[in-house]
Amino acid sequence: MINLSIFLLQSGSPLKARLEVNVFSVILILLAIIFVIATIYIISKAITNYLNSPAYLEKKKNRPTSVKDLNELSAHCSLVKEEKDVLSLICKNHKTPNIKFIVRDYNTMSEFFKEQFKTFDRVNDEVGKAHLFNLQKKIFKTYRQQSLVKNSKNIADQTVFTLTLAKGFHHKLKMAENNSEAMILTLPPTLKQDELPKALEKVNFIFELEDGTPYNVETRVVRYQNGKDNENQMVVVHSDKVSPLQKREQARAELNIPCKFHSVKVVVEGSGKTERLNYIPSEKAYEGILEDISTGGCRLIATLPIKAEQHIFIEGQFNGKQLDNAVGTIVRTTKRSDGIYILHIKFIKIDVKVTNRIQAMVYKFDE
């Protein structure tokens, strides 16, 4: 008699065979999945490396600006339609490569804005100029780099420093030389001998970068000397106590030009939806000095103790050339130690062509 159990043991069971086939299939499937994942990873890595490679970035940087580039940049900088149109016009006129890269170059963009301003100026397009300046402000605010200066050795020659020694007195010192040992500053005539900080005394200066970013630097006086043209100079040590300050909302220009100002009578005209305020200057004019100006306001030196919250009509060469005027509100009055008053004025009525002329002077577009 044949032993059936031995036969089955030698030949194997169908169930066991199916199990072995299923395990083998699972292993093949897992290997296939691993292979696919590895292939995707390698391809993805290669693509990522290429997209981050200097060659690809250079190619992307040098390709023409597309509508998509303009839309993305406009959204990022919160541009309104009119500002976007001006930017599109600049790209078209200059056949610019990818504008998303160029906007990071302050000098290049400044030249583009300046040339576009001159184009608008030739056709007396004051509205276009206004949109151009708003565009420039948003671009530089979005892309300007913070904390560029961390040591006084990196401050450019000819930089103007503001030194405040007493309330209301702001003295302007220009950098004559910045060498490895110290900064040499030219003293202004307004700074009298008895006001000068002593040798080894700490002093604080305010200065601005080319893009208008203000900084404070704390340093120490080394000595005083005569310069090449016999001008008086202050020598101060280098310092790493350089810190950025909050940038003004509107770019401001330092001035020292005569002006006239009048008191203002405010008259309400019309009623309801047609109601408006009319600012009527008095006939009597007073002499003053415009110390600085921006599109938002100015600082005026006067001999009269005029209180704050009064309206004032100012006329003068706001850009050093044309005679312009504006109506403002005196926000604050500061009395200096010499009895002179400084009026801090916020403009409430100023023509767009006047603000354009002020900004053209501030950014040196009219040179």
Coordinates of C-alpha atoms in Angstrom, one line a residue:
M1 CA 0.0 0.0 0.0
I2 CA 1.3 3.5 -1.0
N3 CA 1.7 5.9 1.9
L4 CA -0.4 8.9 0.7
S5 CA 1.0 11.3 3.3
I6 CA 4.6 10.8 2.0
F7 CA 3.3 11.5 -1.6
L8 CA 1.7 14.7 -0.6
L9 CA 4.8 15.8 1.3
Q10 CA 7.0 15.2 -1.7
S11 CA 4.8 16.8 -4.3
G12 CA 3.8 19.9 -2.2
S13 CA 0.3 21.3 -1.8
P14 CA -1.4 23.8 -4.2
L15 CA -2.1 26.2 -1.3
K16 CA 1.5 26.4 -0.5
A17 CA 2.5 27.0 -4.1
R18 CA -0.1 29.8 -4.4
L19 CA 1.3 31.4 -1.2
E20 CA 4.8 31.4 -2.6
V21 CA 3.6 33.0 -5.9
N22 CA 1.7 35.7 -4.0
V23 CA 4.8 36.6 -1.8
F24 CA 7.0 36.8 -4.8
S25 CA 4.5 39.1 -6.6
V26 CA 4.3 41.4 -3.6
I27 CA 8.1 41.6 -3.5
L28 CA 8.1 42.5 -7.2
I29 CA 5.5 45.1 -6.7
L30 CA 7.4 46.6 -3.8
L31 CA 10.6 46.7 -5.8
A32 CA 8.7 48.3 -8.6
I33 CA 7.3 51.0 -6.3
I34 CA 10.7 51.6 -4.8
F35 CA 12.2 51.9 -8.3
V36 CA 9.5 54.4 -9.3
I37 CA 9.9 56.5 -6.2
A38 CA 13.7 56.5 -6.6
T39 CA 13.4 57.5 -10.2
I40 CA 11.0 60.4 -9.3
Y41 CA 13.3 61.5 -6.6
I42 CA 16.3 61.5 -8.9
I43 CA 14.5 63.4 -11.6
S44 CA 13.0 65.9 -9.1
K45 CA 16.4 66.4 -7.6
A46 CA 17.9 67.0 -11.0
I47 CA 15.2 69.5 -11.9
T48 CA 15.6 71.3 -8.6
N49 CA 19.4 71.5 -9.0
Y50 CA 18.9 72.9 -12.6
L51 CA 16.3 75.5 -11.5
N52 CA 18.8 76.7 -8.8
S53 CA 21.8 76.5 -11.1
P54 CA 23.5 79.8 -12.1
A55 CA 22.9 78.9 -15.7
Y56 CA 19.1 78.7 -15.3
L57 CA 18.9 81.8 -13.1
E58 CA 20.9 83.7 -15.6
K59 CA 18.7 82.5 -18.4
K60 CA 15.6 83.4 -16.4
K61 CA 17.1 86.8 -15.5
N62 CA 17.9 87.7 -19.1
R63 CA 14.7 86.6 -20.8
P64 CA 12.2 89.4 -21.8
T65 CA 9.7 90.7 -19.2
S66 CA 6.4 88.9 -19.6
V67 CA 2.9 89.9 -18.7
K68 CA 3.0 87.4 -15.9
D69 CA 6.2 89.0 -14.5
L70 CA 4.5 92.4 -14.5
N71 CA 1.4 91.0 -12.8
E72 CA 3.4 89.2 -10.1
L73 CA 5.5 92.2 -9.4
S74 CA 2.4 94.5 -9.3
A75 CA 0.7 92.3 -6.8
H76 CA 3.8 92.0 -4.7
C77 CA 4.3 95.8 -4.6
S78 CA 0.5 96.6 -4.3
L79 CA 0.6 98.7 -7.5
V80 CA -2.6 100.3 -8.7
K81 CA -3.4 100.1 -12.4
E82 CA -1.9 103.5 -13.3
E83 CA 1.4 102.6 -11.6
K84 CA 1.5 99.3 -13.3
D85 CA 0.9 101.0 -16.6
V86 CA 3.9 103.3 -16.0
L87 CA 6.1 100.3 -15.1
S88 CA 4.9 98.5 -18.3
L89 CA 5.8 101.6 -20.3
I90 CA 9.3 101.6 -18.8
C91 CA 9.8 97.9 -19.6
K92 CA 8.6 98.6 -23.2
N93 CA 10.8 101.6 -23.8
H94 CA 13.9 100.0 -22.4
K95 CA 13.2 96.5 -23.7
T96 CA 14.1 95.3 -20.2
P97 CA 15.0 91.8 -19.3
N98 CA 13.0 90.2 -16.5
I99 CA 11.8 93.1 -14.4
K100 CA 11.5 91.0 -11.3
F101 CA 15.3 90.8 -11.1
I102 CA 16.0 94.4 -12.2
V103 CA 13.8 96.0 -9.5
R104 CA 16.4 94.9 -7.0
D105 CA 19.1 97.1 -8.6
Y106 CA 18.6 100.5 -7.1
N107 CA 20.9 102.4 -9.5
T108 CA 19.4 100.9 -12.6
M109 CA 15.8 101.5 -11.6
S110 CA 16.7 105.1 -10.6
E111 CA 18.0 105.7 -14.1
F112 CA 14.8 104.2 -15.6
F113 CA 12.6 106.4 -13.4
K114 CA 14.6 109.5 -14.2
E115 CA 14.4 108.9 -18.0
Q116 CA 10.7 108.3 -17.8
F117 CA 10.3 111.5 -15.8
K118 CA 12.0 113.4 -18.5
T119 CA 9.7 111.8 -21.1
F120 CA 6.6 112.9 -19.1
D121 CA 8.2 116.3 -18.6
R122 CA 8.6 117.0 -22.3
V123 CA 4.8 116.6 -22.8
N124 CA 3.9 118.3 -19.5
D125 CA 2.2 115.1 -18.2
E126 CA 1.9 116.0 -14.5
V127 CA -0.5 113.1 -13.8
G128 CA 2.0 110.6 -15.3
K129 CA 4.8 112.1 -13.2
A130 CA 2.7 111.7 -10.0
H131 CA 2.0 108.0 -10.8
L132 CA 5.8 107.6 -11.6
F133 CA 6.8 108.9 -8.2
N134 CA 4.2 106.7 -6.4
L135 CA 5.5 103.7 -8.4
Q136 CA 9.1 104.5 -7.4
K137 CA 8.2 104.9 -3.8
K138 CA 6.5 101.5 -3.7
I139 CA 9.3 99.7 -5.6
F140 CA 12.1 101.1 -3.4
K141 CA 10.0 100.5 -0.2
T142 CA 9.5 96.8 -1.2
Y143 CA 13.0 96.0 -2.4
R144 CA 15.3 98.3 -0.5
Q145 CA 17.7 96.3 1.7
Q146 CA 17.8 96.9 5.4
S147 CA 20.8 97.5 7.6
L148 CA 23.2 97.9 4.6
V149 CA 25.6 100.0 6.8
K150 CA 26.9 98.4 10.0
N151 CA 30.2 100.3 10.3
S152 CA 31.1 103.9 9.6
K153 CA 33.9 102.7 7.3
N154 CA 31.2 101.9 4.8
I155 CA 29.7 105.3 4.6
A156 CA 30.2 107.0 1.2
D157 CA 32.3 110.2 0.7
Q158 CA 30.3 113.4 0.4
T159 CA 27.6 112.0 2.8
V160 CA 25.9 114.8 4.7
F161 CA 25.6 114.4 8.5
T162 CA 23.2 116.2 10.7
L163 CA 24.4 117.2 14.2
T164 CA 21.9 118.5 16.7
L165 CA 23.6 120.2 19.7
A166 CA 20.7 122.3 21.0
K167 CA 16.9 122.2 20.6
G168 CA 16.0 123.4 17.1
F169 CA 19.6 123.7 15.8
H170 CA 20.5 121.3 13.1
H171 CA 24.1 121.6 11.7
K172 CA 25.1 120.0 8.4
L173 CA 28.6 118.5 8.1
K174 CA 29.8 117.0 4.8
M175 CA 32.1 114.0 4.7
A176 CA 35.4 115.3 3.2
E177 CA 37.2 112.0 3.5
N178 CA 36.6 108.5 4.9
N179 CA 39.9 106.6 5.4
S180 CA 40.9 103.5 7.3
E181 CA 41.6 105.5 10.4
A182 CA 38.8 108.0 10.8
M183 CA 36.1 110.1 9.2
I184 CA 36.9 113.8 8.3
L185 CA 33.9 116.1 8.3
T186 CA 33.8 119.7 7.0
L187 CA 32.3 122.1 9.6
P188 CA 29.5 124.5 8.4
P189 CA 29.7 128.3 9.2
T190 CA 26.6 127.8 11.4
L191 CA 28.6 125.8 14.0
K192 CA 30.3 128.3 16.2
Q193 CA 33.6 127.7 18.0
D194 CA 32.1 127.7 21.5
E195 CA 29.5 125.1 20.4
L196 CA 32.0 122.5 19.1
P197 CA 32.1 119.2 21.0
K198 CA 35.3 118.8 22.9
A199 CA 38.0 116.3 21.9
L200 CA 37.2 112.7 23.0
E201 CA 33.5 113.7 23.5
K202 CA 30.8 111.4 22.2
V203 CA 28.6 112.7 19.4
N204 CA 25.6 111.4 17.4
F205 CA 25.0 112.1 13.8
I206 CA 22.1 111.4 11.5
F207 CA 22.8 110.6 7.9
E208 CA 20.9 109.1 4.9
L209 CA 21.8 106.6 2.2
E210 CA 21.2 107.4 -1.4
D211 CA 17.8 105.7 -1.3
G212 CA 16.8 107.9 1.7
T213 CA 17.2 105.3 4.4
P214 CA 18.2 107.3 7.6
Y215 CA 20.8 106.1 10.1
N216 CA 22.2 107.1 13.4
V217 CA 25.9 106.8 14.1
E218 CA 27.5 107.2 17.6
T219 CA 31.1 108.2 17.4
R220 CA 33.8 110.3 19.3
V221 CA 35.6 113.4 18.4
V222 CA 39.4 113.0 17.9
R223 CA 40.5 116.5 17.0
Y224 CA 39.9 119.6 14.8
Q225 CA 42.1 120.6 11.8
N226 CA 42.3 122.8 8.7
G227 CA 41.6 121.1 5.4
K228 CA 43.2 121.6 2.0
D229 CA 41.2 124.7 1.3
N230 CA 41.7 126.0 4.8
E231 CA 38.1 124.9 5.8
N232 CA 37.6 123.8 9.4
Q233 CA 37.3 120.0 9.9
M234 CA 36.2 117.6 12.6
V235 CA 38.0 114.3 12.8
V236 CA 35.9 111.5 14.4
V237 CA 36.8 107.8 15.1
H238 CA 35.2 105.0 13.2
S239 CA 32.3 103.2 14.9
D240 CA 30.2 100.1 14.6
K241 CA 27.3 101.7 16.5
V242 CA 25.4 102.4 13.3
S243 CA 21.7 101.7 13.4
P244 CA 18.9 102.3 10.8
L245 CA 16.0 104.7 11.8
Q246 CA 12.5 104.7 10.6
K247 CA 12.3 106.1 7.1
R248 CA 10.1 109.2 6.5
E249 CA 6.9 108.6 4.7
Q250 CA 7.9 111.3 2.2
A251 CA 11.4 112.0 0.9
R252 CA 12.7 115.3 2.2
A253 CA 15.2 117.9 0.8
E254 CA 17.3 120.2 2.9
L255 CA 16.9 123.9 1.9
N256 CA 18.0 127.3 3.0
I257 CA 16.0 129.7 0.9
P258 CA 13.9 132.7 1.7
C259 CA 10.2 132.6 1.5
K260 CA 7.1 134.5 2.4
F261 CA 4.1 133.4 4.5
H262 CA 0.6 134.7 5.2
S263 CA -2.0 134.0 7.7
V264 CA -5.1 132.2 6.3
K265 CA -8.8 132.7 6.6
V266 CA -10.8 129.6 6.0
V267 CA -14.2 130.1 4.3
V268 CA -16.8 127.4 3.9
E269 CA -18.4 127.5 0.5
G270 CA -21.4 125.6 -0.8
S271 CA -23.4 123.2 1.3
G272 CA -24.1 119.5 1.6
K273 CA -22.2 117.4 -1.0
T274 CA -20.9 120.6 -2.7
E275 CA -19.4 122.0 0.5
R276 CA -15.7 122.8 0.3
L277 CA -13.2 124.9 2.2
N278 CA -11.5 127.9 0.6
Y279 CA -8.3 129.1 2.1
I280 CA -7.8 132.8 1.6
P281 CA -4.4 134.3 2.5
S282 CA -4.2 137.7 4.1
E283 CA -2.5 140.6 2.2
K284 CA 0.2 141.0 4.9
A285 CA 3.3 138.9 4.2
Y286 CA 6.0 137.9 6.6
E287 CA 9.6 136.9 5.8
G288 CA 10.9 133.4 6.6
I289 CA 13.4 130.8 5.6
L290 CA 12.5 127.4 4.2
E291 CA 14.8 124.9 6.0
D292 CA 13.5 121.7 4.4
I293 CA 10.6 120.5 2.3
S294 CA 8.8 117.4 1.1
T295 CA 5.5 116.7 -0.7
G296 CA 3.9 116.3 2.7
G297 CA 5.2 119.5 4.5
C298 CA 8.1 121.7 5.3
R299 CA 10.1 123.3 8.1
L300 CA 10.1 127.1 8.2
I301 CA 12.2 129.5 10.3
A302 CA 10.5 132.6 11.5
T303 CA 10.9 135.3 14.1
L304 CA 7.2 135.3 15.0
P305 CA 5.9 133.1 17.9
I306 CA 3.1 131.5 15.8
K307 CA 1.1 128.9 17.7
A308 CA 0.3 125.4 16.4
E309 CA -3.0 124.4 14.7
Q310 CA -3.1 127.6 12.6
H311 CA -3.3 127.6 8.8
I312 CA -0.6 129.2 6.8
F313 CA 0.0 130.2 3.2
I314 CA 3.6 129.8 2.0
E315 CA 5.2 131.0 -1.2
G316 CA 8.7 130.5 -2.4
Q317 CA 11.0 128.6 -4.7
F318 CA 10.2 125.2 -3.3
N319 CA 12.6 123.5 -5.7
G320 CA 15.0 126.3 -5.8
K321 CA 13.8 127.4 -9.3
Q322 CA 10.1 128.2 -9.9
L323 CA 8.0 130.3 -7.5
D324 CA 5.3 128.0 -6.0
N325 CA 2.9 128.1 -3.1
A326 CA 0.9 125.8 -0.7
V327 CA -1.4 126.0 2.2
G328 CA -0.5 124.1 5.4
T329 CA -1.3 123.6 9.0
I330 CA 1.3 124.4 11.7
V331 CA 1.6 121.0 13.5
R332 CA 4.2 122.2 16.0
T333 CA 6.3 125.2 16.9
T334 CA 9.8 124.9 18.4
K335 CA 11.6 127.9 20.0
R336 CA 15.3 127.8 19.6
S337 CA 17.7 129.1 22.3
D338 CA 18.4 132.2 20.2
G339 CA 14.8 133.2 20.1
I340 CA 14.1 132.0 16.6
Y341 CA 11.0 129.9 15.9
I342 CA 10.8 126.8 13.8
L343 CA 7.4 126.0 12.3
H344 CA 6.7 122.4 11.5
I345 CA 4.1 122.5 8.7
K346 CA 1.9 119.8 7.1
F347 CA 0.6 120.7 3.7
I348 CA -3.2 120.5 3.3
K349 CA -3.5 122.1 -0.2
I350 CA -0.8 121.8 -2.8
D351 CA -1.0 121.4 -6.5
V352 CA 0.2 118.2 -8.1
K353 CA 2.7 120.0 -10.4
V354 CA 4.2 121.5 -7.2
T355 CA 4.6 118.1 -5.6
N356 CA 6.1 116.8 -8.8
R357 CA 8.7 119.6 -8.8
I358 CA 9.6 119.0 -5.2
Q359 CA 10.1 115.2 -5.8
A360 CA 12.1 115.9 -9.0
M361 CA 14.4 118.0 -6.9
V362 CA 14.6 115.5 -4.1
Y363 CA 15.5 112.7 -6.4
K364 CA 17.7 114.9 -8.6
F365 CA 15.6 114.3 -11.7
D366 CA 15.7 117.9 -12.8
E367 CA 19.5 118.0 -13.1

